[in-house]
Short mmCIF file of C-alpha atoms and ligand atoms in Angstrom, two decimals:
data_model
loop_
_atom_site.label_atom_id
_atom_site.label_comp_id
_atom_site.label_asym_id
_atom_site.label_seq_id
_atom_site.Cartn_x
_atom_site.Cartn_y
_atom_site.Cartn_z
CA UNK A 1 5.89 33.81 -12.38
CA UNK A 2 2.45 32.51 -13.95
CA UNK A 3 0.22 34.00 -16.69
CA UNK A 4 -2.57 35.14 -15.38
CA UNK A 5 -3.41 38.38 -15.29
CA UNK A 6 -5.69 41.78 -15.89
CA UNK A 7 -6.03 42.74 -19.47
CA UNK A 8 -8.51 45.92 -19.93
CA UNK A 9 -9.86 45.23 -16.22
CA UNK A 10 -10.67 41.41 -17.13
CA UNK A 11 -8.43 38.26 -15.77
CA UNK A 12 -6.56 36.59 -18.46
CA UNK A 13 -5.10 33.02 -18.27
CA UNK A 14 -2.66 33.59 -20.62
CA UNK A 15 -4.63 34.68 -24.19
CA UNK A 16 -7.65 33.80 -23.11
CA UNK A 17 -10.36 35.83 -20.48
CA UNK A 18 -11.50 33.63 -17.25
CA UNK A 19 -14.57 34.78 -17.65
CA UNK A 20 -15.32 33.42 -20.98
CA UNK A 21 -14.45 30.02 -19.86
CA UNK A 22 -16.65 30.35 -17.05
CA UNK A 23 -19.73 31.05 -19.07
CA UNK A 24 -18.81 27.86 -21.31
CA UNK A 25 -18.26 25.70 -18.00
CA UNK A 26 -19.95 27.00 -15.39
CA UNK A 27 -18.15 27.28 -11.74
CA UNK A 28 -16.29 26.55 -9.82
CA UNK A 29 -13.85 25.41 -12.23
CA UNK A 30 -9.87 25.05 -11.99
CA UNK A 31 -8.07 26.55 -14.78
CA UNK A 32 -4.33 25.98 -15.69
CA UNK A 33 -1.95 27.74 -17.81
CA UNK A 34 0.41 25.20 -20.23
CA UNK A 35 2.73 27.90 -20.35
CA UNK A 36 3.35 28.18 -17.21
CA UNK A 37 4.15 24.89 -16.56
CA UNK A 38 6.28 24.68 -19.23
CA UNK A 39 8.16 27.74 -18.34
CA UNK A 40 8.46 26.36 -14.85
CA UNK A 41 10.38 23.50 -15.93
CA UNK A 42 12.08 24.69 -18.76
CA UNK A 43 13.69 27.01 -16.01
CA UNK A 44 14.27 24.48 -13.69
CA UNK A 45 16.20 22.27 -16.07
CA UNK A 46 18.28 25.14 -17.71
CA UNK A 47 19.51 26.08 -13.98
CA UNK A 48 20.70 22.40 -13.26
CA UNK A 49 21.93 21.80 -17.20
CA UNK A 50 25.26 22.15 -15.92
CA UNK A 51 24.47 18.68 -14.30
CA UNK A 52 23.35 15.52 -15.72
CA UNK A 53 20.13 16.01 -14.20
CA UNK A 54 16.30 14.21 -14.38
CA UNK A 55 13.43 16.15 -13.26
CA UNK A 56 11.20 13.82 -12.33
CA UNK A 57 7.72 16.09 -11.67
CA UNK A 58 6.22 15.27 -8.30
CA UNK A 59 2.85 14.20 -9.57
CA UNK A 60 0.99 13.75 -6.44
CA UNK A 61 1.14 17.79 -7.28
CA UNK A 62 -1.28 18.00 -9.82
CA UNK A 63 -2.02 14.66 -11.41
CA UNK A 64 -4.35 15.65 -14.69
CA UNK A 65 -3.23 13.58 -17.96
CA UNK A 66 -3.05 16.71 -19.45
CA UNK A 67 -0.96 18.45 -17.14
CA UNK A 68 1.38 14.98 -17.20
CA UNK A 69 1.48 15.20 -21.13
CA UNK A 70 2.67 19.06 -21.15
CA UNK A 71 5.15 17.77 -18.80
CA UNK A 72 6.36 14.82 -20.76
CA UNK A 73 6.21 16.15 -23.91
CA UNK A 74 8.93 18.03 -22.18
CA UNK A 75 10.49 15.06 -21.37
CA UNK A 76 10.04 14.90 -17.74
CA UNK A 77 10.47 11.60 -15.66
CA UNK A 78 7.79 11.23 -12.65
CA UNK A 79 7.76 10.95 -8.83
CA UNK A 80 4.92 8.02 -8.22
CA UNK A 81 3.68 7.22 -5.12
CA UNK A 82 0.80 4.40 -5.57
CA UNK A 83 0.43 2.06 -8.86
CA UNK A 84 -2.80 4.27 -9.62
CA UNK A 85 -0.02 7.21 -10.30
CA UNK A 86 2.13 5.17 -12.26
CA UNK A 87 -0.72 3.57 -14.06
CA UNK A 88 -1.58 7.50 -14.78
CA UNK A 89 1.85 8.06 -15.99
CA UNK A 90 1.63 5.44 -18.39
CA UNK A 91 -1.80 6.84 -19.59
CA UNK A 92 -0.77 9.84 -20.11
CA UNK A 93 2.36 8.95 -22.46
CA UNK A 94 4.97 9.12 -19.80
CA UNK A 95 7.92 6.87 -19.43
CA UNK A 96 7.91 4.16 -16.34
CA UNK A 97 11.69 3.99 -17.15
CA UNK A 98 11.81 7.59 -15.76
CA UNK A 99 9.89 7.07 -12.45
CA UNK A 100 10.76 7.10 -8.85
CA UNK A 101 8.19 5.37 -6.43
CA UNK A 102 8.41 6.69 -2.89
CA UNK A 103 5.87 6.58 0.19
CA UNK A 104 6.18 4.44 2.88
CA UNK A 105 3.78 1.69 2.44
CA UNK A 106 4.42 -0.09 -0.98
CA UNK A 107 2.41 -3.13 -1.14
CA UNK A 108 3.56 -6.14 -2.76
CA UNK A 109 1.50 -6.01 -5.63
CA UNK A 110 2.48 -1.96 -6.51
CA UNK A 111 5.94 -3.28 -6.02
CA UNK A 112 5.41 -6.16 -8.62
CA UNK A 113 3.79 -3.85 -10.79
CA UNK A 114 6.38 -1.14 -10.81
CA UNK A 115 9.00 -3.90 -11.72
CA UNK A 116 6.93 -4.78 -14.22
CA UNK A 117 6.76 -1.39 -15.58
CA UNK A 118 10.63 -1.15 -15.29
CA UNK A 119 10.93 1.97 -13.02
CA UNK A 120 14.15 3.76 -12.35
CA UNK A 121 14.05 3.32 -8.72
CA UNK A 122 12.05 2.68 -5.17
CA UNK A 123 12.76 4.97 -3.04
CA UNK A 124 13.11 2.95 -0.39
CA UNK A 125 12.04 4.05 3.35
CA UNK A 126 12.42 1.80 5.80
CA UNK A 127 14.48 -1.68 5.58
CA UNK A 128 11.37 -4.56 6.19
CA UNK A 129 10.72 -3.05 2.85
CA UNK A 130 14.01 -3.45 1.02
CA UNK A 131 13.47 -6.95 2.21
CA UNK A 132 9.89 -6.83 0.69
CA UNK A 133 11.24 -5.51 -2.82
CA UNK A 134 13.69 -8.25 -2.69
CA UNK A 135 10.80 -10.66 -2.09
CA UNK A 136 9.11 -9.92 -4.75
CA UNK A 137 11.87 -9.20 -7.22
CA UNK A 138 13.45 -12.82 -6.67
CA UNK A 139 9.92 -14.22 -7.26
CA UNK A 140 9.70 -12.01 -10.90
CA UNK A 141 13.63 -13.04 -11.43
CA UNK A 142 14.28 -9.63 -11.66
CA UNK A 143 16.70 -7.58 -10.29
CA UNK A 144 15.31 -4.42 -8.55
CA UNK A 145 16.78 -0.44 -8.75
CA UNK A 146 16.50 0.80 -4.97
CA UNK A 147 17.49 4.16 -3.06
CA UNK A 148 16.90 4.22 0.57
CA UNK A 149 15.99 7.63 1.26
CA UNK A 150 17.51 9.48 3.89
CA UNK A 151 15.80 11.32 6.70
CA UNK A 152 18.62 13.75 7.49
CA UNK A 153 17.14 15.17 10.85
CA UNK A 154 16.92 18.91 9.36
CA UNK A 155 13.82 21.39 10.09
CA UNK A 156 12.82 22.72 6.66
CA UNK A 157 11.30 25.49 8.73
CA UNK A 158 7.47 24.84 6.78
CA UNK A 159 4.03 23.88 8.35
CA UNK A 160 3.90 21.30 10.33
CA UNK A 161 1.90 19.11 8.05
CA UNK A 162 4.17 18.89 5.14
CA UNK A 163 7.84 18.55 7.16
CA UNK A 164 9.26 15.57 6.31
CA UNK A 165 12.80 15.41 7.10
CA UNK A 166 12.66 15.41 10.76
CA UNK A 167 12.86 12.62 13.46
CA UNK A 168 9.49 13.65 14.27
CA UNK A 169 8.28 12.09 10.80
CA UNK A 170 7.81 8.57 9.47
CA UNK A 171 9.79 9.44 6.11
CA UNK A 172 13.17 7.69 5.33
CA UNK A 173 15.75 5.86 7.13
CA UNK A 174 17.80 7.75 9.76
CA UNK A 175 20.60 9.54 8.74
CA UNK A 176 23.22 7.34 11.30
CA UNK A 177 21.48 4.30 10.19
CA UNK A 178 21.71 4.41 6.28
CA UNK A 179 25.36 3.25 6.04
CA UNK A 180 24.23 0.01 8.23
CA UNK A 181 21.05 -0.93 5.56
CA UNK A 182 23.10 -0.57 2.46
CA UNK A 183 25.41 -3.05 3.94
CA UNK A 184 22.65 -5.29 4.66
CA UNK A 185 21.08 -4.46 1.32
CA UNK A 186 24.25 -5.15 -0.63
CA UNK A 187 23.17 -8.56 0.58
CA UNK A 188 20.37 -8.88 -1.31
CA UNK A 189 20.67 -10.81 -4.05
CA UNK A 190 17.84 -9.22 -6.33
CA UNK A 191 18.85 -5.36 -5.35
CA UNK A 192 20.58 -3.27 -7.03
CA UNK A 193 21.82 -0.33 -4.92
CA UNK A 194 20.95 2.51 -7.80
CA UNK A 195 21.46 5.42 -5.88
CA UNK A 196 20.29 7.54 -3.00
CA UNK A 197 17.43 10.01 -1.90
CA UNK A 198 16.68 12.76 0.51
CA UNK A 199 13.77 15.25 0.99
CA UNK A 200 13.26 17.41 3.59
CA UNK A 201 10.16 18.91 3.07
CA UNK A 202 7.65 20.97 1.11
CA UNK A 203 7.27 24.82 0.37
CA UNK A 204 10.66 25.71 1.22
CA UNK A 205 11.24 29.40 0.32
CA UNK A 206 14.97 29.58 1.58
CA UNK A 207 17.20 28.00 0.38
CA UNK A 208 19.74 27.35 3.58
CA UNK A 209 17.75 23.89 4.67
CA UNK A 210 18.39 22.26 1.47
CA UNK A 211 21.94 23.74 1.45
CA UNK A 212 22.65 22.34 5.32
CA UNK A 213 21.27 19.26 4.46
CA UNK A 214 23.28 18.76 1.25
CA UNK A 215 26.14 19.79 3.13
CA UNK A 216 25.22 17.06 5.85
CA UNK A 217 24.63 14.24 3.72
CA UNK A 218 27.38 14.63 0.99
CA UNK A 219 30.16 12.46 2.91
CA UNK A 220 27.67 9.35 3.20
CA UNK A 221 27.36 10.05 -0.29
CA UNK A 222 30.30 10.21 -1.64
CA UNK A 223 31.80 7.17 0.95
CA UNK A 224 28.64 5.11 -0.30
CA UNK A 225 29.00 5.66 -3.77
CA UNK A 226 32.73 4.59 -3.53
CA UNK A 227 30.95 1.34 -2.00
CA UNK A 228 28.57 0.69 -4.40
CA UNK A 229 28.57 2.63 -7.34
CA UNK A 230 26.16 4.71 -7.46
CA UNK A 231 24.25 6.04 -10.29
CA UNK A 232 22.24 9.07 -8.91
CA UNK A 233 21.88 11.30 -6.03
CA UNK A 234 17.66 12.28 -5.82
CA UNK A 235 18.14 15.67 -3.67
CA UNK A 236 14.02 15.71 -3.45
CA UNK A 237 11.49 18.55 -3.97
CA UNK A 238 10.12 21.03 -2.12
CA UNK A 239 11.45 24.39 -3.78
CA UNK A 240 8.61 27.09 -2.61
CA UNK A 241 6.50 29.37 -4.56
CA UNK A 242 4.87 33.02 -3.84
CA UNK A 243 1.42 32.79 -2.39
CA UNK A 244 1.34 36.26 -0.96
CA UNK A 245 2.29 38.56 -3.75
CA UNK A 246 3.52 41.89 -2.16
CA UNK A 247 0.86 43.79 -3.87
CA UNK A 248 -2.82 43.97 -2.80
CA UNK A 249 -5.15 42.29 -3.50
CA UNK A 250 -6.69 42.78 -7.21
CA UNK A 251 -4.30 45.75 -7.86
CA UNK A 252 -3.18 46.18 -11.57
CA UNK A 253 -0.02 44.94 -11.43
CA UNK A 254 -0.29 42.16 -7.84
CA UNK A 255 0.88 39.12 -10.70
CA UNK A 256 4.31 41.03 -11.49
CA UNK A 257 5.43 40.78 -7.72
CA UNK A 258 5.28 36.88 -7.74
CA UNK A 259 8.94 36.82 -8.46
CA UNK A 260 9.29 38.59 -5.16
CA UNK A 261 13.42 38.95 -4.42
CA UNK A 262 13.09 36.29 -1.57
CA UNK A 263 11.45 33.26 -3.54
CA UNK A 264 13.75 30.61 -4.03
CA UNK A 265 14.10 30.95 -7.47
CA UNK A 266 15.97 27.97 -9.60
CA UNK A 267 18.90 30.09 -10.55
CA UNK A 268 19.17 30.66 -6.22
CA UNK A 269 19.00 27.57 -5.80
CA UNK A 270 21.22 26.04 -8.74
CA UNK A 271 23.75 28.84 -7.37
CA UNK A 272 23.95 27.04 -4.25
CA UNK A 273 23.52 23.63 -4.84
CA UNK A 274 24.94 22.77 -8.65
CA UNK A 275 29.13 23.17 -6.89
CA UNK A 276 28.60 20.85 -4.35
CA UNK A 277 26.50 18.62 -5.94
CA UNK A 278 28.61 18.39 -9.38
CA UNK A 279 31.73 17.70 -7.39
CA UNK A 280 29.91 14.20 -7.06
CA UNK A 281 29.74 13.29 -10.26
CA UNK A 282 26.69 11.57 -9.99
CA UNK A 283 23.05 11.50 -11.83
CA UNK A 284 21.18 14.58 -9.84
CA UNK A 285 17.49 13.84 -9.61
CA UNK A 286 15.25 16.21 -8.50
CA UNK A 287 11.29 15.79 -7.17
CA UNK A 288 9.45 19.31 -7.69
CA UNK A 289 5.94 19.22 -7.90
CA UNK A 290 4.37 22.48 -6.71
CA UNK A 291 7.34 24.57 -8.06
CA UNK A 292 5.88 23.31 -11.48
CA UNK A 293 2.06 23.29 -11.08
CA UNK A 294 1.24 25.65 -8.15
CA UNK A 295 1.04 29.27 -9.75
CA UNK A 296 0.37 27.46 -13.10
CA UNK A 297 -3.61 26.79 -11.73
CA UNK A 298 -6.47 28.81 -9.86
CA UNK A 299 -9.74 27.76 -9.03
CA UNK A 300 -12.74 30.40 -10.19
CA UNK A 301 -15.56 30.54 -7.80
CA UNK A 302 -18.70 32.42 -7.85
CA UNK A 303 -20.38 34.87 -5.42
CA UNK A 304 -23.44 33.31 -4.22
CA UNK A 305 -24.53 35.70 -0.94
CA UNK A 306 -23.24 38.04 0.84
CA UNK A 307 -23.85 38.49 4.21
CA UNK A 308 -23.55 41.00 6.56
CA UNK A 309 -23.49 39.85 10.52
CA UNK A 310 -22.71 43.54 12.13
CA UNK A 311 -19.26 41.71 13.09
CA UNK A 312 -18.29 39.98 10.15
CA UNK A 313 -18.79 40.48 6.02
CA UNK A 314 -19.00 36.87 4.43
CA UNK A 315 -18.51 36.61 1.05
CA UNK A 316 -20.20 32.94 0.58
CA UNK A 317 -19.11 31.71 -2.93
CA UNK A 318 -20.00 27.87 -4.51
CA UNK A 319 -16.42 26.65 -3.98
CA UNK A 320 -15.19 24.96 -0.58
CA UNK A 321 -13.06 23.51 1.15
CA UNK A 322 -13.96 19.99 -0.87
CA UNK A 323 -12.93 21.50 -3.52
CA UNK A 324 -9.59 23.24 -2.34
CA UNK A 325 -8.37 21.71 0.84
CA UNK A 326 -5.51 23.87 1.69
CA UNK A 327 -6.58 26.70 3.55
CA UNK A 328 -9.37 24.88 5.97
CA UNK A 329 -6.36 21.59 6.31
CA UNK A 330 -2.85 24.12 6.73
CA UNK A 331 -4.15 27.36 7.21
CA UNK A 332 -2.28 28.40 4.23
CA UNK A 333 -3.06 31.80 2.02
CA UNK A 334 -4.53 32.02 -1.30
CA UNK A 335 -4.78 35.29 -3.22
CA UNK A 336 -7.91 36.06 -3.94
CA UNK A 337 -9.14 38.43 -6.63
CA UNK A 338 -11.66 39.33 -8.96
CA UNK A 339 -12.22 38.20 -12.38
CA UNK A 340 -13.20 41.80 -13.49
CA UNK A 341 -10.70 44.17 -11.49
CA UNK A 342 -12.67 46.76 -8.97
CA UNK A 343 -10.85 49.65 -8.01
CA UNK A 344 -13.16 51.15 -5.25
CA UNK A 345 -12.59 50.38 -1.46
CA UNK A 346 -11.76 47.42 -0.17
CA UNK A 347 -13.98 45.83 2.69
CA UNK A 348 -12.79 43.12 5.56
CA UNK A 349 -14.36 40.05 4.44
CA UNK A 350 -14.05 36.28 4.96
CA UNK A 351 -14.25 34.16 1.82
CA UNK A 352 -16.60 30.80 2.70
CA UNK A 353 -17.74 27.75 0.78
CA UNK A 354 -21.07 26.38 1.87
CA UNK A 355 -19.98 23.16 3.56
CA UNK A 356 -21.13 23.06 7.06
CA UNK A 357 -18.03 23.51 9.08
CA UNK A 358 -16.69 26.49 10.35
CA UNK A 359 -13.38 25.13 8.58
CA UNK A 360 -14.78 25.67 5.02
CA UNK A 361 -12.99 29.32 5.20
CA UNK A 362 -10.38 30.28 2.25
CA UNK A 363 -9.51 33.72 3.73
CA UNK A 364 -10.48 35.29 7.35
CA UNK A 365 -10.79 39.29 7.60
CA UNK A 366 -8.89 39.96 4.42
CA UNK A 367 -9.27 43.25 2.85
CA UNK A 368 -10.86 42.43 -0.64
CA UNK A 369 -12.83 44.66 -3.17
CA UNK A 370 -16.57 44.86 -2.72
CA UNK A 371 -18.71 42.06 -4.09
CA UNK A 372 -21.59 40.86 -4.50
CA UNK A 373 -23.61 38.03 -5.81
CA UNK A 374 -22.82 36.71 -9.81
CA UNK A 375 -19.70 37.96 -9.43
CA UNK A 376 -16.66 35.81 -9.50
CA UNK A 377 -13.43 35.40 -8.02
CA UNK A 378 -10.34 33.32 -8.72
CA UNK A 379 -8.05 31.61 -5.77
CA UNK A 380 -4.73 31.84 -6.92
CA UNK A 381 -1.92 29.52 -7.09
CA UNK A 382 -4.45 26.63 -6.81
CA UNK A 383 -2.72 24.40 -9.38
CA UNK A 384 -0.79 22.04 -7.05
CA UNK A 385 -2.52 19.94 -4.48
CA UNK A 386 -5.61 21.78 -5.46
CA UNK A 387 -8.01 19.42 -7.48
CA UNK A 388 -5.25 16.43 -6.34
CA UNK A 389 -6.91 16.52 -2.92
CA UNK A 390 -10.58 17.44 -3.58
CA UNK A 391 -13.28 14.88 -2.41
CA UNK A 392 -17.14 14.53 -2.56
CA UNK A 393 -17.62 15.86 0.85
CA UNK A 394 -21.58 17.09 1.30
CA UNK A 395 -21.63 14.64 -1.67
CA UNK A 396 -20.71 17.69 -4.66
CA UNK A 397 -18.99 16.67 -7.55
CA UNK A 398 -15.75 17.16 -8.29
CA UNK A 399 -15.23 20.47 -10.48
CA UNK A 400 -14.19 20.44 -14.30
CA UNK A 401 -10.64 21.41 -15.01
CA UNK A 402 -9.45 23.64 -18.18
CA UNK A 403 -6.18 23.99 -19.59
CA UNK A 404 -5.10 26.71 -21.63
CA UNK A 405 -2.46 27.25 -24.36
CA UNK A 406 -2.22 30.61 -25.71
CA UNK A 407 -5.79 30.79 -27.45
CA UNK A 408 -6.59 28.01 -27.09
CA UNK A 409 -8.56 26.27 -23.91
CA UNK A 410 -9.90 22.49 -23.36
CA UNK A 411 -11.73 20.96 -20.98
CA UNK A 412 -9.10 18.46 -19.55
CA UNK A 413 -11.40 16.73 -16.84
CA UNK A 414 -15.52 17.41 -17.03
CA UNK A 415 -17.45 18.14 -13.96
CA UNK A 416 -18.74 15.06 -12.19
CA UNK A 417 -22.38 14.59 -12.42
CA UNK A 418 -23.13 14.05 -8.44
CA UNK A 419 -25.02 10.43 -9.83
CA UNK A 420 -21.33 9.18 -9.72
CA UNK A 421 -20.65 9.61 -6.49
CA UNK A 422 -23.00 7.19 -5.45
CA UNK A 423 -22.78 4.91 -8.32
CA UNK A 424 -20.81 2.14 -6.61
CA UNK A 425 -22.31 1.87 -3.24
CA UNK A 426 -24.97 -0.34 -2.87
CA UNK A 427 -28.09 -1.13 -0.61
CA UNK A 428 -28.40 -4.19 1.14
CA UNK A 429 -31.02 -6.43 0.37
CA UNK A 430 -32.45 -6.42 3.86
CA UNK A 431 -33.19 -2.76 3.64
N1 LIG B 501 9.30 14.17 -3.13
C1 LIG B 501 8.76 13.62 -2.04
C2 LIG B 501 9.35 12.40 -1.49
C3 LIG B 501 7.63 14.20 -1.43
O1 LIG B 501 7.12 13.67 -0.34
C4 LIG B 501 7.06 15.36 -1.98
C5 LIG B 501 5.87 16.00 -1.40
C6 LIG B 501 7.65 15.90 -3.14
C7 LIG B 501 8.77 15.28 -3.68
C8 LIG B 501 7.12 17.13 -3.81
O2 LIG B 501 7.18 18.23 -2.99
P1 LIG B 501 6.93 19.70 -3.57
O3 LIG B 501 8.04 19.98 -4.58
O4 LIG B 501 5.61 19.72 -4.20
O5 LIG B 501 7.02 20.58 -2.39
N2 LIG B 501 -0.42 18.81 0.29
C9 LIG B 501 0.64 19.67 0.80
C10 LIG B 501 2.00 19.29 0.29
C11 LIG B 501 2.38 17.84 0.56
C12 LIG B 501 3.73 17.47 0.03
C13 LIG B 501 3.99 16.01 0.15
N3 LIG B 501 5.25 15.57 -0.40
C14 LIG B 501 0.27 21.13 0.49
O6 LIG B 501 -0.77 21.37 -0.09
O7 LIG B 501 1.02 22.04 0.83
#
């Protein structure tokens, strides 16, 4: 579900044509739809309402303050994962009290910071840490909120990248070791055992991992909880979204099959989880971040060549793989289509940025209308870690960022001017 779409032959993000915005701010630029976001977790929270529930909006998704202020206007808590993320919470009006902090490698002085701040709770991930919080707690004489999260040894059946809840991967505490830490946390004396955490992985589109490892983990959960009292019970994120509607490419009605039957929709997944989990009468958090942003943002790129090689038809366009990581770093599909809708034949052709590596590719032999140069196209579902994980790479600027509402657009980050990028480094004074 997302609202963007053809209007009279012209893409719309939501009352207002891509194309317009293009001409105001030049290209490439990422443009995201408040609506959708907002929809997106308006849905989300009405499936779990039947539980007392937190969304806490995985931010390393799309970090923008503006995206962060449509979400926390809506009340949403936050999923940190460095101080600079918290620090951007608190910029952008969100509540620390409402933040997790996960990742595996809190230093001491994010850890002093986030107690600081008065988070909700570390999730914790491996035990010379919970001896670290401690550390630093007892030296602030304050008491810190932990959950150790739990690696519960189940394939989530995604790319190999973004798995997380296997043995293979250096997230959480193994599942047959968890009862052992919280006994040996219980020990602390500045630790207060909050709750606990899983997360299995990213773009899940079934819903049967999340259910088996629910199922697996519930015991522990409910035998710990007897133990210590729990508060909450963070099931993680990782709920999927359409990339590859079931339409072609750029056909009139390709944005109406994004709530394809299979998608793990929140009602699916509220279906199956909300019995089990409200027998546990705990807090239920929940860590979605591309659920929220991911069809909620595209990235607009123009045509700059194309180029014929007798093999191959490359549609070179001024966006790349600096600027949208995704395809060249998981392989993973974006729709591409048109901002003003073609109808002829389509031709084979492989989308490329203009870095130099063969990498910089967003789509390979893909059956797309004919183009050719000044005309523009638009990479779908580009809102979550899209801009999040751009870089200066062949030293280009980051690209500006527009959010829309309704009418309404505003630039919510400009372009970078490429001075910037080298304004801290500095030349020795022997050269
Ligand atoms: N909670 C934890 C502990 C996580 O590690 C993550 C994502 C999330 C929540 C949010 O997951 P989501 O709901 O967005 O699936 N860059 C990759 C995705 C990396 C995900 C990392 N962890 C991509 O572009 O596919």
């Amino acid at each position: 579900m997302h609202h963007f779409r053809y209007v009279r032959g012209k893409l719309y993000c939501e009352g207002v044509s891509v194309e317009s915005l293009i001409k105001k701010h030049g290209s490439p630029l990422y443009v995201y739809s408040q609506k959708t976001l907002t929809e997106h977790f308006s849905k989300l929270d009405q499936a779990l309402a039947p539980l007392d529930h937190m969304i806490c909006y995985a931010m390393k998704a799309n970090s923008n303050l503006a995206v962060m202020r449509t979400l926390a206007n809506l009340g949403s808590g936050f999923d940190v994962v460095s101080e600079g993320e918290l620090r951007r919470v608190i910029a952008a009006g969100g509540n620390p009290k409402k933040c997790v902090f996960a990742g595996v490698g809190k230093t001491e002085q994010e850890i002093e910071f986030a107690l600081r701040k008065g988070i909700y709770s570390f999730n914790v991930e491996s035990e010379p840490e919970l001896i670290r919080i401690n550390k630093v707690a007892a030296r602030l004489k304050k008491i810190a909120p932990v959950a150790v999260r739990v690696n519960p040894n189940v394939d989530a059946g995604t790319h190999a990248k973004i798995t997380t809840g296997t043995y293979e991967n250096k997230f959480g505490i193994q599942f047959e070791q968890v009862e052992d830490v919280y006994a040996r946390a219980s020990k602390l004396k500045n630790i207060w055992l909050r709750g606990i955490q899983m997360h299995i992985g990213s773009q899940l589109t079934d819903v049967k991992p999340f259910e088996s490892a629910v199922k697996k983990i519930l015991p522990l959960v409910q035998k710990l909880t007897a133990k210590y009292k729990f508060e909450f019970f963070s099931i993680g994120g990782g709920l999927g979204i359409v990339y590859k509607p079931a339409l072609a490419s750029g056909s009139a009605e390709w944005w109406k099959t994004t709530d394809a039957k299979d998608i793990l929709t929140p009602s699916l997944y509220a279906e199956r989880l909300v019995p089990q989990l409200k027998a546990l009468g705990l807090k239920i958090l929940i860590e979605p971040g591309r659920f929220i942003a991911g069809n909620a943002g595209i990235l607009v790129t123009r045509v700059e060549y194309v180029k014929q090689t007798g093999k191959k038809n490359f549609v070179i366009v001024d966006a790349a793989m600096n600027d949208l990581i995704r395809p060249a770093f998981y392989d993973s599909y974006h729709e591409i289509v048109p901002l003003n809708q073609k109808n002829g034949a389509t031709v084979s052709s492989d989308v490329v940025g203009p870095i130099c590596e063969s990498g910089d590719t967003f789509c390979k032999d893909r059956p797309l209308p004919r183009v050719g140069e000044g005309d523009y196209l638009a990479l779908l579902s580009a809102g979550a870690y899209g801009f999040v994980m751009a870089s200066n790479y062949n030293s280009r600027g980051t690209v500006a960022e527009v959010l829309v509402n309704g009418n309404k657009a505003a630039v919510v980050r400009a372009r970078q001017p490429v001075q910037e990028i080298w304004k801290t480094e500095k030349i020795p004074a022997w050269l």
